mmCIF file of N, CA, C and O in Angstrom:
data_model
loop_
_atom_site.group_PDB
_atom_site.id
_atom_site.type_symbol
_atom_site.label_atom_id
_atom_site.label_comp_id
_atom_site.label_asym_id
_atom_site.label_seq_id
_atom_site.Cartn_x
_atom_site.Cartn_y
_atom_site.Cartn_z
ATOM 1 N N UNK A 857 14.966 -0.487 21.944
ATOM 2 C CA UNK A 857 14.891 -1.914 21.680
ATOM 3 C C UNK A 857 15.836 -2.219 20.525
ATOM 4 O O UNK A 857 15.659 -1.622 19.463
ATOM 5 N N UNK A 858 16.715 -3.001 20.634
ATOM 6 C CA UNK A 858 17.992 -3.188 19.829
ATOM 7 C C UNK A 858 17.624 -4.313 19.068
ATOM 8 O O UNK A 858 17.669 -5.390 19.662
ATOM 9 N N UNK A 859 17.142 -4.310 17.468
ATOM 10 C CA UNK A 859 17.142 -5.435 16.814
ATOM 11 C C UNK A 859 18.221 -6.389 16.543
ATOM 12 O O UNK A 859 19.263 -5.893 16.114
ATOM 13 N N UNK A 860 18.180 -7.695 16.710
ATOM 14 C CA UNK A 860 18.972 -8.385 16.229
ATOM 15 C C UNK A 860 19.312 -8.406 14.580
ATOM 16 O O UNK A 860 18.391 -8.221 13.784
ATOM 17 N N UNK A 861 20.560 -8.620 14.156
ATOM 18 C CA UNK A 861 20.417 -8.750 12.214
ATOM 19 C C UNK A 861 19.857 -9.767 11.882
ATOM 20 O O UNK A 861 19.371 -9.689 10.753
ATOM 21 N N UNK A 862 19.638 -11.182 12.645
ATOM 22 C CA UNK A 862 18.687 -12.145 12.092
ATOM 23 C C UNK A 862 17.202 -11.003 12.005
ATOM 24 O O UNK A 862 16.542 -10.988 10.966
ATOM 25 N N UNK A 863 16.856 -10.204 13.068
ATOM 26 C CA UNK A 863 15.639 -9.812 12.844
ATOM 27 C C UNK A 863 15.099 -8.906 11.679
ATOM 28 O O UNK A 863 14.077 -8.962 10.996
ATOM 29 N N UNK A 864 16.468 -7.815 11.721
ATOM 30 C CA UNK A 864 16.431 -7.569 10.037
ATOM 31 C C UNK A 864 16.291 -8.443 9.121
ATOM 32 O O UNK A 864 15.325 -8.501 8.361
ATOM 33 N N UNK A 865 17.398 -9.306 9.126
ATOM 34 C CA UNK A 865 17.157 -10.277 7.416
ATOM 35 C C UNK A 865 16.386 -10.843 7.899
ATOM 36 O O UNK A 865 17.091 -11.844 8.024
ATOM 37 N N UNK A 866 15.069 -11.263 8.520
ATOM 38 C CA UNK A 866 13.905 -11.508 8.404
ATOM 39 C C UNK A 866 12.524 -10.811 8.013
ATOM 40 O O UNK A 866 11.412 -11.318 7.865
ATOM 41 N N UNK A 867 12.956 -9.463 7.892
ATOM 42 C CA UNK A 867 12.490 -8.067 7.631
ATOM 43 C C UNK A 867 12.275 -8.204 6.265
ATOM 44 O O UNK A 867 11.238 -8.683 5.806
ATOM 45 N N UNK A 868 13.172 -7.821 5.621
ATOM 46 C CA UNK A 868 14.462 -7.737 4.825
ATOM 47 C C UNK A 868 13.656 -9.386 3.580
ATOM 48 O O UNK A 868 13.163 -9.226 2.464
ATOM 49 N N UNK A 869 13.714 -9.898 3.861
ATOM 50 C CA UNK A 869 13.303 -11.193 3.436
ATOM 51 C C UNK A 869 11.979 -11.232 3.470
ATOM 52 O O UNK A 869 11.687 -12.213 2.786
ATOM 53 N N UNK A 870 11.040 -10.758 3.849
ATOM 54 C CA UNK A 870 9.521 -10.566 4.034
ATOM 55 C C UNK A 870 9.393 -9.676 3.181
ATOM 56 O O UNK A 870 8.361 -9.821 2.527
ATOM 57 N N UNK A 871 10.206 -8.512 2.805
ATOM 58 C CA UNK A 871 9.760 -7.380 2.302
ATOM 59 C C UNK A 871 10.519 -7.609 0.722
ATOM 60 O O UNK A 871 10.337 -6.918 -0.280
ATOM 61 N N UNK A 872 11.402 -8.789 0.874
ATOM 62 C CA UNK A 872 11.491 -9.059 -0.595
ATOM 63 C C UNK A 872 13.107 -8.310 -0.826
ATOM 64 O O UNK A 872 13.720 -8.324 -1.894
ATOM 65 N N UNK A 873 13.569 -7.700 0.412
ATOM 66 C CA UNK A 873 14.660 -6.798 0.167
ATOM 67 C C UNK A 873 16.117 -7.657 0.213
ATOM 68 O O UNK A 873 16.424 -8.360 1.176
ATOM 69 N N UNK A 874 16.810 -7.516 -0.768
ATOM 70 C CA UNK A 874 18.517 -8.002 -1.040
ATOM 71 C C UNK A 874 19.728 -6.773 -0.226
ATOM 72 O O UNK A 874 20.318 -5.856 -0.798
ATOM 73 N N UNK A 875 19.800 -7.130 1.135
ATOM 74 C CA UNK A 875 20.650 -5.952 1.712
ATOM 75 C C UNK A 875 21.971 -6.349 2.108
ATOM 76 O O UNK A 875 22.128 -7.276 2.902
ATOM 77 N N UNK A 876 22.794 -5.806 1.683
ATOM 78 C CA UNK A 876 24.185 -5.963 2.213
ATOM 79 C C UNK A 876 24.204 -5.768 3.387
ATOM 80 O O UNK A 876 23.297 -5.176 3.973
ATOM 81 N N UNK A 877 25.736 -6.449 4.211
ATOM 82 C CA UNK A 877 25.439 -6.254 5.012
ATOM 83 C C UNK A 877 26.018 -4.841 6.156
ATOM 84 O O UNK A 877 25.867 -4.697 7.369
ATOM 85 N N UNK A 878 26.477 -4.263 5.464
ATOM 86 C CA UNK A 878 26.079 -2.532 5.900
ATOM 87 C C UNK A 878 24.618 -1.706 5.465
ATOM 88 O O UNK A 878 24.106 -0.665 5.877
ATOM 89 N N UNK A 879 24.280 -2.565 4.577
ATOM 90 C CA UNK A 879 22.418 -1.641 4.913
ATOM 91 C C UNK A 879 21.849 -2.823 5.756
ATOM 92 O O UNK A 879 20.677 -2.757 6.124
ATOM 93 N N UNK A 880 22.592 -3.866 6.071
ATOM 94 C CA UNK A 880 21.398 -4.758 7.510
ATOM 95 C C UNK A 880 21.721 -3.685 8.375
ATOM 96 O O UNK A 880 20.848 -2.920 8.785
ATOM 97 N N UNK A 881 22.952 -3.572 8.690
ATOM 98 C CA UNK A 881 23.545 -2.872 10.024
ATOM 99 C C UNK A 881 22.909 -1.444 9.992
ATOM 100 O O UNK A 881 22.554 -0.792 10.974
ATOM 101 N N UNK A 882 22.846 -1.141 8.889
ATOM 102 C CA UNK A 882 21.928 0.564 8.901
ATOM 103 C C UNK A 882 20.497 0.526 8.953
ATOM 104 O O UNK A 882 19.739 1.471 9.174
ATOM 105 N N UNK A 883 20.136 -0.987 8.664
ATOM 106 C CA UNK A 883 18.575 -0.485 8.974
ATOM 107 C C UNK A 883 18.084 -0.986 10.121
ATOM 108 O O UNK A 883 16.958 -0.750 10.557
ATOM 109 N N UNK A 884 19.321 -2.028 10.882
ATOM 110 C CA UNK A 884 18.988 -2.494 12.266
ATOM 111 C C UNK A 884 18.816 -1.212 13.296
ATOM 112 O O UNK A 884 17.982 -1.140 14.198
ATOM 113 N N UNK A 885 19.630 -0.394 13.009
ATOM 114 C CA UNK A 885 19.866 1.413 13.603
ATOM 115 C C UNK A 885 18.510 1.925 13.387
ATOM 116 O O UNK A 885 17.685 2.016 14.295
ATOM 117 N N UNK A 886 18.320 2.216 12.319
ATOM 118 C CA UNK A 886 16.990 2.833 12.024
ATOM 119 C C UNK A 886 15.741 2.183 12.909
ATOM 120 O O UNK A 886 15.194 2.832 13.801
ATOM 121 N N UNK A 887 15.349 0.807 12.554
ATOM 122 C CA UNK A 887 14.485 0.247 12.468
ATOM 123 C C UNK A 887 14.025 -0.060 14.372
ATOM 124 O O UNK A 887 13.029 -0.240 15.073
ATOM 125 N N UNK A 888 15.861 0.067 14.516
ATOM 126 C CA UNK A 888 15.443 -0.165 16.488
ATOM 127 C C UNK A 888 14.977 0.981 16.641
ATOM 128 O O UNK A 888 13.766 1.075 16.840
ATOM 129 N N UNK A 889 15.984 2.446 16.584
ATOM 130 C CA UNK A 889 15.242 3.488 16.399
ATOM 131 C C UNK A 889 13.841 3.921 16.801
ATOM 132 O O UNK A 889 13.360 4.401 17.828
ATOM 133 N N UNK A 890 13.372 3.578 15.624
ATOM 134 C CA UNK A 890 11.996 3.328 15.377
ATOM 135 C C UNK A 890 11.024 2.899 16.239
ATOM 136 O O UNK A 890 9.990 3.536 16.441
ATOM 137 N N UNK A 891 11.410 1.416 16.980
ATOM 138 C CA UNK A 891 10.828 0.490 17.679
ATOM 139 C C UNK A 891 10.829 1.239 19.612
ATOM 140 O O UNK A 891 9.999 1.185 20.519
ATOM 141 N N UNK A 892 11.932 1.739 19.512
ATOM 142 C CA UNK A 892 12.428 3.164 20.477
ATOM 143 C C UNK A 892 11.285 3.815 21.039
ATOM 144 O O UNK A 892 10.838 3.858 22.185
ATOM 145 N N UNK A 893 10.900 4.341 19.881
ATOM 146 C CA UNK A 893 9.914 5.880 19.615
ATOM 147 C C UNK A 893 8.840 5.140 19.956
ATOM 148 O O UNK A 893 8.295 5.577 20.969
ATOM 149 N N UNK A 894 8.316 4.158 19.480
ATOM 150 C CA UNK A 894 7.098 3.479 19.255
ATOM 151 C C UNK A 894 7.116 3.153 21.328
ATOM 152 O O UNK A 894 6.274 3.771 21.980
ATOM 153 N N UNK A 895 7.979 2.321 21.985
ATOM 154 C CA UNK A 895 7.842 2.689 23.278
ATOM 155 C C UNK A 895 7.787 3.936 23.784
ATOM 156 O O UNK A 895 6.842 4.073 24.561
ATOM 157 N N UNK A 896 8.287 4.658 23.669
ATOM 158 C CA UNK A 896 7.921 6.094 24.415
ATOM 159 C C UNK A 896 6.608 6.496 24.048
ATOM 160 O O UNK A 896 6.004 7.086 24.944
ATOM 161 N N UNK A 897 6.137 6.373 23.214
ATOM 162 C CA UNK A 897 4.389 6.990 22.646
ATOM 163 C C UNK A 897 3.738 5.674 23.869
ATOM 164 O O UNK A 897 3.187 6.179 24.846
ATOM 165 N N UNK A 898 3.769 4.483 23.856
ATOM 166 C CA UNK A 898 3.162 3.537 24.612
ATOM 167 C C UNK A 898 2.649 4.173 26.244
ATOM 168 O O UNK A 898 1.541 4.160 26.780
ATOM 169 N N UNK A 899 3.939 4.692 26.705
ATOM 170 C CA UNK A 899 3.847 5.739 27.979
ATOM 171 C C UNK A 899 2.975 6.550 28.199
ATOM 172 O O UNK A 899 2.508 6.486 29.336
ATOM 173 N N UNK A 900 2.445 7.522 27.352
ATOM 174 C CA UNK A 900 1.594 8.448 27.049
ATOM 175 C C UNK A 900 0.478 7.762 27.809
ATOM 176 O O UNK A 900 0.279 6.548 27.754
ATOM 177 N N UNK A 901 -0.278 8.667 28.560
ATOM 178 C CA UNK A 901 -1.787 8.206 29.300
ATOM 179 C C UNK A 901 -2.647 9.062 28.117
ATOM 180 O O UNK A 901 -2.571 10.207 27.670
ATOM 181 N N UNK A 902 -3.332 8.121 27.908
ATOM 182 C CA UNK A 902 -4.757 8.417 26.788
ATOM 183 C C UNK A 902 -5.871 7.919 27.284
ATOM 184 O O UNK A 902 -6.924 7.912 26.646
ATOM 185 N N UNK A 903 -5.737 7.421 28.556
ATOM 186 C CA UNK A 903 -7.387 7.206 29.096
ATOM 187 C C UNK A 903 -8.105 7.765 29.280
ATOM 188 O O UNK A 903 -9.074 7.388 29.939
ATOM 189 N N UNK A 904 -7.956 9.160 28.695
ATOM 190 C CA UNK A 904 -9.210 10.801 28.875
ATOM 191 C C UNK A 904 -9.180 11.054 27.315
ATOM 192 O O UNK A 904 -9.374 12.197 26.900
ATOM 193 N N UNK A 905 -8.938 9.992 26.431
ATOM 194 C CA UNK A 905 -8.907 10.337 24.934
ATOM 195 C C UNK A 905 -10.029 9.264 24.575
ATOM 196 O O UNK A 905 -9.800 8.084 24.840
ATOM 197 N N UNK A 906 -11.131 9.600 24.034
ATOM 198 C CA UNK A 906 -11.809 8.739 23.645
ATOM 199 C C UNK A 906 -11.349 8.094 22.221
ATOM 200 O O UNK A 906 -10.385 8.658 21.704
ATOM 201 N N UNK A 907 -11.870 7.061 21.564
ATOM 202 C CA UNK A 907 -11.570 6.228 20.580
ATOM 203 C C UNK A 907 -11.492 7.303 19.659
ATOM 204 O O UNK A 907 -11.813 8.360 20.201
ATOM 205 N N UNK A 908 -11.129 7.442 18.256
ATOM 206 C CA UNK A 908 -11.602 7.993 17.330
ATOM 207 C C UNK A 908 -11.009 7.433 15.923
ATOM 208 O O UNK A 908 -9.882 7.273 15.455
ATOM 209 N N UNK A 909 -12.323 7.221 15.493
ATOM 210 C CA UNK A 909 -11.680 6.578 13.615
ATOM 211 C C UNK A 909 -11.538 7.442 12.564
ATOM 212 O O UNK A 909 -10.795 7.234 11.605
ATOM 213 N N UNK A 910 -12.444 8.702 12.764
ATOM 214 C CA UNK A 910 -12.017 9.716 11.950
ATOM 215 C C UNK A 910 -11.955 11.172 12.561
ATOM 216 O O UNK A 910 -13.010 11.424 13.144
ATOM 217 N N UNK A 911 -11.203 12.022 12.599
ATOM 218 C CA UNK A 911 -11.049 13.436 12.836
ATOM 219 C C UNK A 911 -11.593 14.259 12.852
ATOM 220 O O UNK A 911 -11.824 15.021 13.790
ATOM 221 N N UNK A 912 -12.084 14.301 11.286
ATOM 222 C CA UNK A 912 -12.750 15.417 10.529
ATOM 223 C C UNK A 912 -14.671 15.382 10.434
ATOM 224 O O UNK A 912 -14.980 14.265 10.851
ATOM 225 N N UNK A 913 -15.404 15.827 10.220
ATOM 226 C CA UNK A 913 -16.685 15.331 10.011
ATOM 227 C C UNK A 913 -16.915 15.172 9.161
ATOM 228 O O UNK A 913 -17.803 15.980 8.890
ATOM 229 N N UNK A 914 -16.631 14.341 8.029
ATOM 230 C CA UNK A 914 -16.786 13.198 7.378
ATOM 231 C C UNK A 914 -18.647 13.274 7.099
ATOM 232 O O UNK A 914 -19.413 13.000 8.022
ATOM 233 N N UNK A 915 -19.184 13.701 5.639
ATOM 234 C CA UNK A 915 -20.604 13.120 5.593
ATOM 235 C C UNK A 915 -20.300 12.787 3.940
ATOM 236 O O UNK A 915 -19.607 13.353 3.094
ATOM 237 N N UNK A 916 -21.008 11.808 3.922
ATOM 238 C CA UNK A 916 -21.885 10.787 2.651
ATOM 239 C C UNK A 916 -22.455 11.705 2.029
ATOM 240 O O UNK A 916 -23.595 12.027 2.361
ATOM 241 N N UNK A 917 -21.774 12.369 0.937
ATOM 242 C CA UNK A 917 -22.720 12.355 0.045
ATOM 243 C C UNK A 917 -23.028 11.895 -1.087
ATOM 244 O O UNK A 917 -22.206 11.617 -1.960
ATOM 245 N N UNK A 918 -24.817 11.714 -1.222
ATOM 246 C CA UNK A 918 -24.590 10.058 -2.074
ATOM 247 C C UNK A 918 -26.052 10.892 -2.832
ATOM 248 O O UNK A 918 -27.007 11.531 -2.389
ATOM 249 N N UNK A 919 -25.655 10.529 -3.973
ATOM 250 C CA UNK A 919 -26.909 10.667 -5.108
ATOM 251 C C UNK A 919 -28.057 9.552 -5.397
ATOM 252 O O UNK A 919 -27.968 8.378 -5.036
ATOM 253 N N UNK A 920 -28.856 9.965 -5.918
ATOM 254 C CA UNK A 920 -29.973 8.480 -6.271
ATOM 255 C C UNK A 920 -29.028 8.300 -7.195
ATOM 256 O O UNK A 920 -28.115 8.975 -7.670
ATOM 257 N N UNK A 921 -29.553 7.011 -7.365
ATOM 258 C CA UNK A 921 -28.752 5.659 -8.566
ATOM 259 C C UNK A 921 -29.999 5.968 -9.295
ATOM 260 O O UNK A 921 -31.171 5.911 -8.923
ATOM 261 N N UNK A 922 -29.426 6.335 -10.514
ATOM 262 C CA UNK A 922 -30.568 6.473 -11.809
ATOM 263 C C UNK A 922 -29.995 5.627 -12.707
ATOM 264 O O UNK A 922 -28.817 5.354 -12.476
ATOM 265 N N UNK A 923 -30.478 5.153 -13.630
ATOM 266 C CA UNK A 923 -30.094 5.294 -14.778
ATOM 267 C C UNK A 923 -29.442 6.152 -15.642
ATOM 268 O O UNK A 923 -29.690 7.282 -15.219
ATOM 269 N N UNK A 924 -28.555 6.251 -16.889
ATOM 270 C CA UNK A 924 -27.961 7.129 -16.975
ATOM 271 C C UNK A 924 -27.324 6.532 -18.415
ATOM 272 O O UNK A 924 -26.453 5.666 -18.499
ATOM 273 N N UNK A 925 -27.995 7.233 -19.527
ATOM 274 C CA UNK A 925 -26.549 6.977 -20.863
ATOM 275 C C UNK A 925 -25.390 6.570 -20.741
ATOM 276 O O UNK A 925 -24.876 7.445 -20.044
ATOM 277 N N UNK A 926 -24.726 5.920 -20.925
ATOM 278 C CA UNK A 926 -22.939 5.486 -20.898
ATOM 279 C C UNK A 926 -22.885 6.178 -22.032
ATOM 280 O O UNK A 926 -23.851 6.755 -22.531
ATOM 281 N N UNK A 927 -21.176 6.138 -22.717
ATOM 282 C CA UNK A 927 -20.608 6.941 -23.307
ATOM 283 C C UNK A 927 -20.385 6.009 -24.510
ATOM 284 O O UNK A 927 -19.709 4.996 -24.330
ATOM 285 N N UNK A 928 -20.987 6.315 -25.927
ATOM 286 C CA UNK A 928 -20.586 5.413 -27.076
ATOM 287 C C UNK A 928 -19.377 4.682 -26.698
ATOM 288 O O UNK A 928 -18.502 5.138 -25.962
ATOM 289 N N UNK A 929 -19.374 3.247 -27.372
ATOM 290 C CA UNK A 929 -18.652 2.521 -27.391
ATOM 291 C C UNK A 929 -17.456 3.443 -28.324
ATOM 292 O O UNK A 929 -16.328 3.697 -27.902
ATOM 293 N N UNK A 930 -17.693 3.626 -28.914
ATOM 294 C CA UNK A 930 -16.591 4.491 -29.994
ATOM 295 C C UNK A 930 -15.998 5.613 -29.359
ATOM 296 O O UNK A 930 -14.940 6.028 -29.832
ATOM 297 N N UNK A 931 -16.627 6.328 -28.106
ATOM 298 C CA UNK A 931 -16.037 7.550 -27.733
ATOM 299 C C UNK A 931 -15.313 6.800 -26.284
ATOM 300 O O UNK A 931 -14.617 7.446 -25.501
ATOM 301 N N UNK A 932 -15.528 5.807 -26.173
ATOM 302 C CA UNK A 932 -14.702 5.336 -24.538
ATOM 303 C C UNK A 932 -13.412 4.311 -25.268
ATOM 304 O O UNK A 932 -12.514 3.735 -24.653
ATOM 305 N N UNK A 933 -13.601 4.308 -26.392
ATOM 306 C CA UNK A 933 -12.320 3.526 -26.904
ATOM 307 C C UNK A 933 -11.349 4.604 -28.180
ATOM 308 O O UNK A 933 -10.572 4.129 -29.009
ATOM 309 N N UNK A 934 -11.542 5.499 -28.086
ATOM 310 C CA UNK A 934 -11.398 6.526 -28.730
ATOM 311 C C UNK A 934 -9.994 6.830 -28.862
ATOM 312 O O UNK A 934 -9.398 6.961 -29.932
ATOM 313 N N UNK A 935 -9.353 6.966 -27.346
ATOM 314 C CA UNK A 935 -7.903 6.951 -27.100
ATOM 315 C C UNK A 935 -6.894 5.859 -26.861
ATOM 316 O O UNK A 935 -5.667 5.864 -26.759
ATOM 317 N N UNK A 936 -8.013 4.718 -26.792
ATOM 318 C CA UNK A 936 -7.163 3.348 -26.254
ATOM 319 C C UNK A 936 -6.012 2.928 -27.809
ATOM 320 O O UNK A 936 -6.097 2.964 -29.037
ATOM 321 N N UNK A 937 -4.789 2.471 -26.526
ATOM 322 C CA UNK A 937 -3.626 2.200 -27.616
ATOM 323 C C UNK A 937 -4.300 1.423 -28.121
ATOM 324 O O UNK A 937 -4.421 1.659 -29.323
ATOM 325 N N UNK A 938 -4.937 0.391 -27.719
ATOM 326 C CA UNK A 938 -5.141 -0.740 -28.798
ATOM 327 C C UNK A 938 -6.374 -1.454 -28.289
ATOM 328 O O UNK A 938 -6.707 -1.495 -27.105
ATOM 329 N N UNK A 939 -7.123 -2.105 -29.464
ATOM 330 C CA UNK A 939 -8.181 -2.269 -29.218
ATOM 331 C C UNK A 939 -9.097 -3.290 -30.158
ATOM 332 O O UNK A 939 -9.116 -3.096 -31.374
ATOM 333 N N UNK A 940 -9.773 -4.264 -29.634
ATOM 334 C CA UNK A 940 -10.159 -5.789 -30.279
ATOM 335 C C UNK A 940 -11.628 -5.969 -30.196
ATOM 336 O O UNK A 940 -12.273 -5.894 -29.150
ATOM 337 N N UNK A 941 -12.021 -6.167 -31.157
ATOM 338 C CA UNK A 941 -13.819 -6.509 -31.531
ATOM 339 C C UNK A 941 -14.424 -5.851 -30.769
ATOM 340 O O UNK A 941 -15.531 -6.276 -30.437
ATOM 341 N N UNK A 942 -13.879 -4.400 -30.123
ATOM 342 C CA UNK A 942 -14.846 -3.269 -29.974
ATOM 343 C C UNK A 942 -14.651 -3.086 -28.506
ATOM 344 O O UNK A 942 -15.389 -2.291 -27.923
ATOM 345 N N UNK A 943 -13.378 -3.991 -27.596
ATOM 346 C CA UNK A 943 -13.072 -3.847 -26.334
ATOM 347 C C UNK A 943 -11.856 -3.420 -26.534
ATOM 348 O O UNK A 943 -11.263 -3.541 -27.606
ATOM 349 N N UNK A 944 -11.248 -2.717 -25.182
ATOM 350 C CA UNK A 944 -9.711 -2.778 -25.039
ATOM 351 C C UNK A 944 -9.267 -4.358 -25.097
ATOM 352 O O UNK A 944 -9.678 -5.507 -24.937
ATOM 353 N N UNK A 945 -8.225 -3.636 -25.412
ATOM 354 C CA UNK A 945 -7.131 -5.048 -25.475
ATOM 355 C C UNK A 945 -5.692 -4.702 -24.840
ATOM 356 O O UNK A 945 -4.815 -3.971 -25.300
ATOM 357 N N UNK A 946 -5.712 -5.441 -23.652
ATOM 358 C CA UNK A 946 -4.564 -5.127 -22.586
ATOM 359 C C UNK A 946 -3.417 -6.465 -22.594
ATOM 360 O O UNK A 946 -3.666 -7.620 -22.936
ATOM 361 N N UNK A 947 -2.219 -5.964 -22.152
ATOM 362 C CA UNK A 947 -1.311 -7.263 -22.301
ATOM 363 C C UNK A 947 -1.605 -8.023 -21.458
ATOM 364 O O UNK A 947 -2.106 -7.345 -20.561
ATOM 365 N N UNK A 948 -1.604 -9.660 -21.017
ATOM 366 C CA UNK A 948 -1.953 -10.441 -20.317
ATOM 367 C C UNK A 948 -0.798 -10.183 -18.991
ATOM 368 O O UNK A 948 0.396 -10.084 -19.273
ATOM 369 N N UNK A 949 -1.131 -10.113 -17.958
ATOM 370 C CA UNK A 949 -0.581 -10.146 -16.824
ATOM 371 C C UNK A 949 -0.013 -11.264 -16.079
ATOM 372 O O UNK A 949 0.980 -11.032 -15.389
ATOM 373 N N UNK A 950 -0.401 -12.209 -16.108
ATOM 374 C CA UNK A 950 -0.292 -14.112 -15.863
ATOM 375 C C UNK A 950 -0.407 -14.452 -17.136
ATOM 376 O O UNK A 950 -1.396 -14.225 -17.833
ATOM 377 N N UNK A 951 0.669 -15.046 -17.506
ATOM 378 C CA UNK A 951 0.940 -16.448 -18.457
ATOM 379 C C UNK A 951 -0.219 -17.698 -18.040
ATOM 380 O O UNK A 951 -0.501 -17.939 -16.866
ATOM 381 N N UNK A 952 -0.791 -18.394 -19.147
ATOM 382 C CA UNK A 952 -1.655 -19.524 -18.271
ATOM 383 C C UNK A 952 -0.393 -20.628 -18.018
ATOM 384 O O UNK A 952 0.672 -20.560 -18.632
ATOM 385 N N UNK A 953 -0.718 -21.682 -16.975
ATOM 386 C CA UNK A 953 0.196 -22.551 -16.723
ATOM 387 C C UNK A 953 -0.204 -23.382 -18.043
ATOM 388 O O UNK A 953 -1.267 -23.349 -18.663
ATOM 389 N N UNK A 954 1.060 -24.206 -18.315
ATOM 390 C CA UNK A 954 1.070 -25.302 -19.784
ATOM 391 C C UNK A 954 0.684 -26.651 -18.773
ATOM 392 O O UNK A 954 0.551 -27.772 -19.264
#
């Protein structure tokens, strides 16, 4: 399946990516490629494969919820770079709007 380069730089533009246009043309290659492979697996008969969400046998193991000491305030802030009226103090991530 041969992508178009609009379909890349729509890719490309979703994914936030600035590509020249020899990496459109190299990832139109790849990316049909790709889309290639993904038909040939489609072919495959799996109607004697039942569903499966996990592989492995997978068990829960889960403890009672007790109660339980936490760790001094002084020993969980112990290593923090920096630290305000007894909490971390982290740089703000979002500016508030003015």
């Amino acid at each position: 399946m041969l992508l178009t380069l609009e379909d890349v730089e729509h890719v490309a533009h979703l994914a936030r990516l600035r590509l020249s246009p020899d990496e459109l043309e190299h990832m139109r290659d790849q990316l049909s490629k790709i889309l290639d492979h993904f038909q040939m697996l489609q072919q495959i008969d799996v109607s004697a494969v039942p569903p499966t969400a996990q592989v492995t046998d997978l068990i829960n193991v889960m403890r009672e919820d007790e109660v339980r000491p936490s760790l001094p305030r002084e020993q969980a802030l112990a290593n923090a770079p920096e630290q305000q009226d007894g909490m971390f103090r982290v740089r703000a991530i979002f500016e508030e709007a003015s």
